[in-house]
mmCIF file with all atom_site columns, C-alpha atoms and ligand atoms in Angstrom:
data_model
loop_
_atom_site.group_PDB
_atom_site.id
_atom_site.type_symbol
_atom_site.label_atom_id
_atom_site.label_alt_id
_atom_site.label_comp_id
_atom_site.label_asym_id
_atom_site.label_entity_id
_atom_site.label_seq_id
_atom_site.pdbx_PDB_ins_code
_atom_site.Cartn_x
_atom_site.Cartn_y
_atom_site.Cartn_z
_atom_site.occupancy
_atom_site.B_iso_or_equiv
_atom_site.pdbx_formal_charge
_atom_site.auth_seq_id
_atom_site.auth_comp_id
_atom_site.auth_asym_id
_atom_site.auth_atom_id
_atom_site.pdbx_PDB_model_num
ATOM   1   C  CA  . MET A 1 1   ? 162.865 215.311 135.438 1.00 50.00 ? 625  MET A CA  1
ATOM   2   C  CA  . THR A 1 2   ? 161.162 212.453 133.627 1.00 58.00 ? 626  THR A CA  1
ATOM   3   C  CA  . GLU A 1 3   ? 162.760 209.036 133.477 1.00 69.00 ? 627  GLU A CA  1
ATOM   4   C  CA  . ALA A 1 4   ? 164.304 207.975 130.175 1.00 78.00 ? 628  ALA A CA  1
ATOM   5   C  CA  . ALA A 1 5   ? 162.258 205.236 128.514 1.00 90.00 ? 629  ALA A CA  1
ATOM   6   C  CA  . ILE A 1 6   ? 164.241 202.013 128.171 1.00 95.00 ? 630  ILE A CA  1
ATOM   7   C  CA  . HIS A 1 7   ? 163.320 199.300 125.699 1.00 96.00 ? 631  HIS A CA  1
ATOM   8   C  CA  . GLU A 1 8   ? 164.384 195.730 124.963 1.00 97.00 ? 632  GLU A CA  1
ATOM   9   C  CA  . GLU A 1 9   ? 165.946 197.027 121.732 1.00 97.00 ? 633  GLU A CA  1
ATOM   10  C  CA  . ASP A 1 10  ? 168.303 199.250 123.738 1.00 97.00 ? 634  ASP A CA  1
ATOM   11  C  CA  . ILE A 1 11  ? 169.478 196.226 125.696 1.00 98.00 ? 635  ILE A CA  1
ATOM   12  C  CA  . ALA A 1 12  ? 169.805 194.178 122.506 1.00 98.00 ? 636  ALA A CA  1
ATOM   13  C  CA  . ARG A 1 13  ? 172.179 196.827 121.088 1.00 98.00 ? 637  ARG A CA  1
ATOM   14  C  CA  . LEU A 1 14  ? 174.034 197.477 124.320 1.00 98.00 ? 638  LEU A CA  1
ATOM   15  C  CA  . VAL A 1 15  ? 174.955 193.981 125.472 1.00 98.00 ? 639  VAL A CA  1
ATOM   16  C  CA  . PRO A 1 16  ? 176.807 192.679 122.357 1.00 98.00 ? 640  PRO A CA  1
ATOM   17  C  CA  . ARG A 1 17  ? 178.647 195.950 122.000 1.00 98.00 ? 641  ARG A CA  1
ATOM   18  C  CA  . PHE A 1 18  ? 179.746 195.874 125.624 1.00 98.00 ? 642  PHE A CA  1
ATOM   19  C  CA  . TYR A 1 19  ? 181.086 192.316 125.374 1.00 98.00 ? 643  TYR A CA  1
ATOM   20  C  CA  . ASP A 1 20  ? 182.885 193.136 122.114 1.00 98.00 ? 644  ASP A CA  1
ATOM   21  C  CA  . ARG A 1 21  ? 184.676 195.820 124.095 1.00 98.00 ? 645  ARG A CA  1
ATOM   22  C  CA  . VAL A 1 22  ? 185.305 193.493 127.050 1.00 98.00 ? 646  VAL A CA  1
ATOM   23  C  CA  . ARG A 1 23  ? 186.752 190.796 124.789 1.00 98.00 ? 647  ARG A CA  1
ATOM   24  C  CA  . ALA A 1 24  ? 189.109 193.308 123.194 1.00 98.00 ? 648  ALA A CA  1
ATOM   25  C  CA  . ASP A 1 25  ? 190.298 194.638 126.566 1.00 98.00 ? 649  ASP A CA  1
ATOM   26  C  CA  . GLU A 1 26  ? 193.829 193.603 127.450 1.00 98.00 ? 650  GLU A CA  1
ATOM   27  C  CA  . VAL A 1 27  ? 192.965 192.751 131.058 1.00 98.00 ? 651  VAL A CA  1
ATOM   28  C  CA  . LEU A 1 28  ? 189.334 191.607 130.960 1.00 98.00 ? 652  LEU A CA  1
ATOM   29  C  CA  . GLY A 1 29  ? 189.484 189.992 127.506 1.00 98.00 ? 653  GLY A CA  1
ATOM   30  C  CA  . PRO A 1 30  ? 191.550 186.948 128.482 1.00 98.00 ? 654  PRO A CA  1
ATOM   31  C  CA  . ILE A 1 31  ? 189.368 186.345 131.581 1.00 97.00 ? 655  ILE A CA  1
ATOM   32  C  CA  . PHE A 1 32  ? 186.112 186.305 129.639 1.00 98.00 ? 656  PHE A CA  1
ATOM   33  C  CA  . ASN A 1 33  ? 187.501 184.542 126.583 1.00 97.00 ? 657  ASN A CA  1
ATOM   34  C  CA  . GLY A 1 34  ? 188.972 181.869 128.844 1.00 96.00 ? 658  GLY A CA  1
ATOM   35  C  CA  . ALA A 1 35  ? 185.730 181.332 130.768 1.00 96.00 ? 659  ALA A CA  1
ATOM   36  C  CA  . ILE A 1 36  ? 183.056 181.526 128.083 1.00 97.00 ? 660  ILE A CA  1
ATOM   37  C  CA  . ASP A 1 37  ? 182.846 179.101 125.159 1.00 97.00 ? 661  ASP A CA  1
ATOM   38  C  CA  . ASP A 1 38  ? 179.347 179.747 123.880 1.00 98.00 ? 662  ASP A CA  1
ATOM   39  C  CA  . TRP A 1 39  ? 179.198 183.491 123.261 1.00 98.00 ? 663  TRP A CA  1
ATOM   40  C  CA  . PRO A 1 40  ? 175.759 183.610 121.579 1.00 98.00 ? 664  PRO A CA  1
ATOM   41  C  CA  . HIS A 1 41  ? 174.371 181.857 124.666 1.00 98.00 ? 665  HIS A CA  1
ATOM   42  C  CA  . HIS A 1 42  ? 176.178 184.236 127.042 1.00 98.00 ? 666  HIS A CA  1
ATOM   43  C  CA  . LEU A 1 43  ? 174.885 187.280 125.164 1.00 98.00 ? 667  LEU A CA  1
ATOM   44  C  CA  . GLU A 1 44  ? 171.291 186.011 125.256 1.00 98.00 ? 668  GLU A CA  1
ATOM   45  C  CA  . LYS A 1 45  ? 171.641 185.341 128.987 1.00 98.00 ? 669  LYS A CA  1
ATOM   46  C  CA  . LEU A 1 46  ? 173.019 188.831 129.620 1.00 98.00 ? 670  LEU A CA  1
ATOM   47  C  CA  . LYS A 1 47  ? 170.260 190.450 127.555 1.00 98.00 ? 671  LYS A CA  1
ATOM   48  C  CA  . ALA A 1 48  ? 167.749 188.568 129.722 1.00 98.00 ? 672  ALA A CA  1
ATOM   49  C  CA  . PHE A 1 49  ? 169.634 189.688 132.853 1.00 98.00 ? 673  PHE A CA  1
ATOM   50  C  CA  . TRP A 1 50  ? 169.547 193.375 131.926 1.00 98.00 ? 674  TRP A CA  1
ATOM   51  C  CA  . SER A 1 51  ? 165.943 193.078 130.834 1.00 98.00 ? 675  SER A CA  1
ATOM   52  C  CA  . SER A 1 52  ? 165.099 191.717 134.284 1.00 98.00 ? 676  SER A CA  1
ATOM   53  C  CA  . VAL A 1 53  ? 167.124 194.416 136.022 1.00 97.00 ? 677  VAL A CA  1
ATOM   54  C  CA  . MET A 1 54  ? 165.939 197.443 134.020 1.00 97.00 ? 678  MET A CA  1
ATOM   55  C  CA  . LEU A 1 55  ? 162.480 196.374 132.863 1.00 97.00 ? 679  LEU A CA  1
ATOM   56  C  CA  . THR A 1 56  ? 161.624 193.888 135.650 1.00 96.00 ? 680  THR A CA  1
ATOM   57  C  CA  . SER A 1 57  ? 160.692 191.457 132.891 1.00 96.00 ? 681  SER A CA  1
ATOM   58  C  CA  . GLY A 1 58  ? 161.668 188.366 134.896 1.00 96.00 ? 682  GLY A CA  1
ATOM   59  C  CA  . ARG A 1 59  ? 163.408 186.973 131.803 1.00 97.00 ? 683  ARG A CA  1
ATOM   60  C  CA  . TYR A 1 60  ? 166.618 186.057 133.636 1.00 97.00 ? 684  TYR A CA  1
ATOM   61  C  CA  . LYS A 1 61  ? 166.746 182.935 135.747 1.00 95.00 ? 685  LYS A CA  1
ATOM   62  C  CA  . GLY A 1 62  ? 170.144 182.475 137.266 1.00 95.00 ? 686  GLY A CA  1
ATOM   63  C  CA  . GLN A 1 63  ? 172.519 183.051 140.117 1.00 94.00 ? 687  GLN A CA  1
ATOM   64  C  CA  . PRO A 1 64  ? 175.078 185.713 139.287 1.00 95.00 ? 688  PRO A CA  1
ATOM   65  C  CA  . MET A 1 65  ? 176.787 185.382 142.665 1.00 94.00 ? 689  MET A CA  1
ATOM   66  C  CA  . VAL A 1 66  ? 177.439 181.676 142.190 1.00 93.00 ? 690  VAL A CA  1
ATOM   67  C  CA  . ALA A 1 67  ? 178.699 182.295 138.645 1.00 94.00 ? 691  ALA A CA  1
ATOM   68  C  CA  . HIS A 1 68  ? 181.213 184.871 139.865 1.00 95.00 ? 692  HIS A CA  1
ATOM   69  C  CA  . LEU A 1 69  ? 182.394 182.847 142.838 1.00 93.00 ? 693  LEU A CA  1
ATOM   70  C  CA  . ARG A 1 70  ? 183.663 180.340 140.280 1.00 91.00 ? 694  ARG A CA  1
ATOM   71  C  CA  . HIS A 1 71  ? 185.996 183.070 139.047 1.00 92.00 ? 695  HIS A CA  1
ATOM   72  C  CA  . GLY A 1 72  ? 186.812 184.565 142.444 1.00 89.00 ? 696  GLY A CA  1
ATOM   73  C  CA  . ASP A 1 73  ? 190.484 185.157 141.686 1.00 91.00 ? 697  ASP A CA  1
ATOM   74  C  CA  . HIS A 1 74  ? 189.566 187.583 138.927 1.00 94.00 ? 698  HIS A CA  1
ATOM   75  C  CA  . MET A 1 75  ? 186.967 189.477 140.934 1.00 94.00 ? 699  MET A CA  1
ATOM   76  C  CA  . THR A 1 76  ? 189.345 192.146 142.164 1.00 94.00 ? 700  THR A CA  1
ATOM   77  C  CA  . ARG A 1 77  ? 188.618 195.771 142.922 1.00 94.00 ? 701  ARG A CA  1
ATOM   78  C  CA  . GLU A 1 78  ? 190.722 196.779 139.883 1.00 97.00 ? 702  GLU A CA  1
ATOM   79  C  CA  . ASN A 1 79  ? 188.847 194.469 137.542 1.00 97.00 ? 703  ASN A CA  1
ATOM   80  C  CA  . PHE A 1 80  ? 185.483 195.700 138.790 1.00 97.00 ? 704  PHE A CA  1
ATOM   81  C  CA  . ALA A 1 81  ? 186.602 199.287 138.223 1.00 98.00 ? 705  ALA A CA  1
ATOM   82  C  CA  . ARG A 1 82  ? 187.738 198.376 134.732 1.00 98.00 ? 706  ARG A CA  1
ATOM   83  C  CA  . TRP A 1 83  ? 184.463 196.570 133.982 1.00 98.00 ? 707  TRP A CA  1
ATOM   84  C  CA  . LEU A 1 84  ? 182.461 199.584 135.189 1.00 98.00 ? 708  LEU A CA  1
ATOM   85  C  CA  . GLY A 1 85  ? 184.658 201.942 133.144 1.00 98.00 ? 709  GLY A CA  1
ATOM   86  C  CA  . LEU A 1 86  ? 183.911 200.035 129.945 1.00 98.00 ? 710  LEU A CA  1
ATOM   87  C  CA  . TRP A 1 87  ? 180.241 199.856 130.889 1.00 98.00 ? 711  TRP A CA  1
ATOM   88  C  CA  . SER A 1 88  ? 180.146 203.654 131.265 1.00 98.00 ? 712  SER A CA  1
ATOM   89  C  CA  . GLN A 1 89  ? 181.793 204.148 127.871 1.00 98.00 ? 713  GLN A CA  1
ATOM   90  C  CA  . VAL A 1 90  ? 179.515 201.785 126.001 1.00 98.00 ? 714  VAL A CA  1
ATOM   91  C  CA  . THR A 1 91  ? 176.277 202.889 127.682 1.00 98.00 ? 715  THR A CA  1
ATOM   92  C  CA  . GLU A 1 92  ? 177.195 206.494 126.730 1.00 97.00 ? 716  GLU A CA  1
ATOM   93  C  CA  . GLU A 1 93  ? 177.840 205.474 123.145 1.00 97.00 ? 717  GLU A CA  1
ATOM   94  C  CA  . VAL A 1 94  ? 174.697 203.421 122.689 1.00 96.00 ? 718  VAL A CA  1
ATOM   95  C  CA  . LEU A 1 95  ? 172.082 205.207 124.820 1.00 96.00 ? 719  LEU A CA  1
ATOM   96  C  CA  . GLY A 1 96  ? 170.988 208.718 125.648 1.00 92.00 ? 720  GLY A CA  1
ATOM   97  C  CA  . SER A 1 97  ? 172.680 210.135 128.712 1.00 94.00 ? 721  SER A CA  1
ATOM   98  C  CA  . GLN A 1 98  ? 169.674 209.669 131.017 1.00 95.00 ? 722  GLN A CA  1
ATOM   99  C  CA  . ALA A 1 99  ? 169.253 206.011 130.154 1.00 96.00 ? 723  ALA A CA  1
ATOM   100 C  CA  . ALA A 1 100 ? 173.024 205.525 130.282 1.00 97.00 ? 724  ALA A CA  1
ATOM   101 C  CA  . ALA A 1 101 ? 173.095 206.951 133.806 1.00 97.00 ? 725  ALA A CA  1
ATOM   102 C  CA  . ALA A 1 102 ? 170.346 204.551 134.899 1.00 97.00 ? 726  ALA A CA  1
ATOM   103 C  CA  . PHE A 1 103 ? 172.262 201.532 133.545 1.00 98.00 ? 727  PHE A CA  1
ATOM   104 C  CA  . GLN A 1 104 ? 175.476 202.769 135.162 1.00 98.00 ? 728  GLN A CA  1
ATOM   105 C  CA  . GLU A 1 105 ? 173.877 203.212 138.557 1.00 98.00 ? 729  GLU A CA  1
ATOM   106 C  CA  . LYS A 1 106 ? 172.418 199.700 138.506 1.00 98.00 ? 730  LYS A CA  1
ATOM   107 C  CA  . ALA A 1 107 ? 175.707 198.170 137.395 1.00 98.00 ? 731  ALA A CA  1
ATOM   108 C  CA  . ARG A 1 108 ? 177.569 200.001 140.126 1.00 98.00 ? 732  ARG A CA  1
ATOM   109 C  CA  . ARG A 1 109 ? 175.253 198.624 142.799 1.00 98.00 ? 733  ARG A CA  1
ATOM   110 C  CA  . ILE A 1 110 ? 175.333 195.091 141.431 1.00 98.00 ? 734  ILE A CA  1
ATOM   111 C  CA  . ALA A 1 111 ? 179.128 195.228 141.157 1.00 97.00 ? 735  ALA A CA  1
ATOM   112 C  CA  . GLU A 1 112 ? 179.317 196.344 144.773 1.00 96.00 ? 736  GLU A CA  1
ATOM   113 C  CA  . SER A 1 113 ? 177.174 193.466 145.934 1.00 96.00 ? 737  SER A CA  1
ATOM   114 C  CA  . LEU A 1 114 ? 179.091 190.920 143.814 1.00 96.00 ? 738  LEU A CA  1
ATOM   115 C  CA  . GLN A 1 115 ? 182.344 192.250 145.175 1.00 94.00 ? 739  GLN A CA  1
ATOM   116 C  CA  . LEU A 1 116 ? 181.126 191.987 148.768 1.00 93.00 ? 740  LEU A CA  1
ATOM   117 C  CA  . GLY A 1 117 ? 179.900 188.448 148.145 1.00 93.00 ? 741  GLY A CA  1
ATOM   118 C  CA  . VAL A 1 118 ? 183.174 187.336 146.620 1.00 92.00 ? 742  VAL A CA  1
ATOM   119 C  CA  . GLN A 1 119 ? 185.145 188.996 149.405 1.00 88.00 ? 743  GLN A CA  1
ATOM   120 C  CA  . PHE A 1 120 ? 182.976 187.396 152.098 1.00 88.00 ? 744  PHE A CA  1
ATOM   121 C  CA  . HIS A 1 121 ? 183.451 184.003 150.498 1.00 87.00 ? 745  HIS A CA  1
ATOM   122 C  CA  . ARG A 1 122 ? 187.221 184.494 150.289 1.00 81.00 ? 746  ARG A CA  1
ATOM   123 C  CA  . ASP A 1 123 ? 187.596 185.673 153.906 1.00 79.00 ? 747  ASP A CA  1
ATOM   124 C  CA  . ARG A 1 124 ? 185.661 182.848 155.505 1.00 73.00 ? 748  ARG A CA  1
HETATM 125 C  C1  . LIG B 2 .   ? 178.864 185.861 134.087 1.00 92.41 ? 1145 LIG B C1  1
HETATM 126 C  C2  . LIG B 2 .   ? 183.272 187.738 134.811 1.00 92.41 ? 1145 LIG B C2  1
HETATM 127 C  C3  . LIG B 2 .   ? 181.272 191.763 136.619 1.00 92.41 ? 1145 LIG B C3  1
HETATM 128 C  C4  . LIG B 2 .   ? 176.897 190.090 135.422 1.00 92.41 ? 1145 LIG B C4  1
HETATM 129 C  C5  . LIG B 2 .   ? 180.230 186.034 134.132 1.00 92.41 ? 1145 LIG B C5  1
HETATM 130 C  C6  . LIG B 2 .   ? 181.203 185.023 133.730 1.00 92.41 ? 1145 LIG B C6  1
HETATM 131 C  C7  . LIG B 2 .   ? 182.438 185.568 133.925 1.00 92.41 ? 1145 LIG B C7  1
HETATM 132 C  C8  . LIG B 2 .   ? 182.248 186.898 134.454 1.00 92.41 ? 1145 LIG B C8  1
HETATM 133 C  C9  . LIG B 2 .   ? 183.796 184.916 133.664 1.00 92.41 ? 1145 LIG B C9  1
HETATM 134 C  C10 . LIG B 2 .   ? 180.876 183.631 133.195 1.00 92.41 ? 1145 LIG B C10 1
HETATM 135 C  C11 . LIG B 2 .   ? 180.637 182.748 134.396 1.00 92.41 ? 1145 LIG B C11 1
HETATM 136 C  C12 . LIG B 2 .   ? 180.558 181.273 134.045 1.00 92.41 ? 1145 LIG B C12 1
HETATM 137 O  O1  . LIG B 2 .   ? 179.601 180.877 133.357 1.00 92.41 ? 1145 LIG B O1  1
HETATM 138 O  O2  . LIG B 2 .   ? 181.444 180.519 134.471 1.00 92.41 ? 1145 LIG B O2  1
HETATM 139 C  C13 . LIG B 2 .   ? 183.107 188.984 135.393 1.00 92.41 ? 1145 LIG B C13 1
HETATM 140 C  C14 . LIG B 2 .   ? 184.210 189.842 135.818 1.00 92.41 ? 1145 LIG B C14 1
HETATM 141 C  C15 . LIG B 2 .   ? 183.638 190.969 136.334 1.00 92.41 ? 1145 LIG B C15 1
HETATM 142 C  C16 . LIG B 2 .   ? 182.191 190.827 136.219 1.00 92.41 ? 1145 LIG B C16 1
HETATM 143 C  C17 . LIG B 2 .   ? 185.701 189.501 135.674 1.00 92.41 ? 1145 LIG B C17 1
HETATM 144 C  C18 . LIG B 2 .   ? 184.298 192.173 136.966 1.00 92.41 ? 1145 LIG B C18 1
HETATM 145 C  C19 . LIG B 2 .   ? 185.427 192.053 137.686 1.00 92.41 ? 1145 LIG B C19 1
HETATM 146 C  C20 . LIG B 2 .   ? 179.917 191.682 136.420 1.00 92.41 ? 1145 LIG B C20 1
HETATM 147 C  C21 . LIG B 2 .   ? 178.970 192.724 136.756 1.00 92.41 ? 1145 LIG B C21 1
HETATM 148 C  C22 . LIG B 2 .   ? 177.729 192.238 136.401 1.00 92.41 ? 1145 LIG B C22 1
HETATM 149 C  C23 . LIG B 2 .   ? 177.909 190.917 135.859 1.00 92.41 ? 1145 LIG B C23 1
HETATM 150 C  C24 . LIG B 2 .   ? 179.326 194.060 137.404 1.00 92.41 ? 1145 LIG B C24 1
HETATM 151 C  C25 . LIG B 2 .   ? 176.375 192.890 136.519 1.00 92.41 ? 1145 LIG B C25 1
HETATM 152 C  C26 . LIG B 2 .   ? 176.194 194.212 136.608 1.00 92.41 ? 1145 LIG B C26 1
HETATM 153 C  C27 . LIG B 2 .   ? 177.050 188.789 135.002 1.00 92.41 ? 1145 LIG B C27 1
HETATM 154 C  C28 . LIG B 2 .   ? 175.935 187.867 134.745 1.00 92.41 ? 1145 LIG B C28 1
HETATM 155 C  C29 . LIG B 2 .   ? 176.517 186.639 134.358 1.00 92.41 ? 1145 LIG B C29 1
HETATM 156 C  C30 . LIG B 2 .   ? 177.957 186.843 134.393 1.00 92.41 ? 1145 LIG B C30 1
HETATM 157 C  C31 . LIG B 2 .   ? 174.449 188.162 134.879 1.00 92.41 ? 1145 LIG B C31 1
HETATM 158 C  C32 . LIG B 2 .   ? 175.772 185.354 133.994 1.00 92.41 ? 1145 LIG B C32 1
HETATM 159 C  C33 . LIG B 2 .   ? 175.570 184.497 135.243 1.00 92.41 ? 1145 LIG B C33 1
HETATM 160 C  C34 . LIG B 2 .   ? 174.831 183.214 134.926 1.00 92.41 ? 1145 LIG B C34 1
HETATM 161 O  O3  . LIG B 2 .   ? 175.479 182.257 134.443 1.00 92.41 ? 1145 LIG B O3  1
HETATM 162 O  O4  . LIG B 2 .   ? 173.593 183.168 135.126 1.00 92.41 ? 1145 LIG B O4  1
HETATM 163 N  N1  . LIG B 2 .   ? 180.904 187.154 134.570 1.00 92.41 ? 1145 LIG B N1  1
HETATM 164 N  N2  . LIG B 2 .   ? 181.920 189.607 135.655 1.00 92.41 ? 1145 LIG B N2  1
HETATM 165 N  N3  . LIG B 2 .   ? 179.254 190.612 135.878 1.00 92.41 ? 1145 LIG B N3  1
HETATM 166 N  N4  . LIG B 2 .   ? 178.234 188.129 134.790 1.00 92.41 ? 1145 LIG B N4  1
HETATM 167 FE FE1 . LIG B 2 .   ? 180.070 188.856 135.229 1.00 92.41 ? 1145 LIG B FE1 1
#
């Protein structure tokens, strides 16, 4: 099976739509709305992040682990599952199923590693 082609434009459509959904979510919405003031900046950062992850563009310069440790209390198993559930919905809506599956797989792995990092930090 050939890989689905992924383009910057896909990411540019996906990211704002995902965070619209996150902000409207009854559990995740208050967390993100309480933590992020400059949404245009956050969206540009997250587009760069996904571009680096999916297209190895190197556009993102940052430390996701450090950013999430700041919000350790919210980084629960339930919230990760909820985040990934919304991610699955929106990737399905915006992308073809092959590309959606590729984005979902990456997110799942990153979520796992963030969760381990946060847990490690908490248990020390
Ligand atoms: C940033 C929450 C899962 C990628 C943030 C911020 C919050 C947040 C509040 C802003 C941090 C700040 O500037 O203070 C959450 C919650 C999650 C979650 C509640 C699930 C429980 C994920 C996952 C990914 C991800 C699974 C990747 C697949 C990012 C990235 C940033 C970010 C790249 C920007 C980090 C930077 O400032 O460079 N997240 N997040 N997050 N998140 Fe998440």
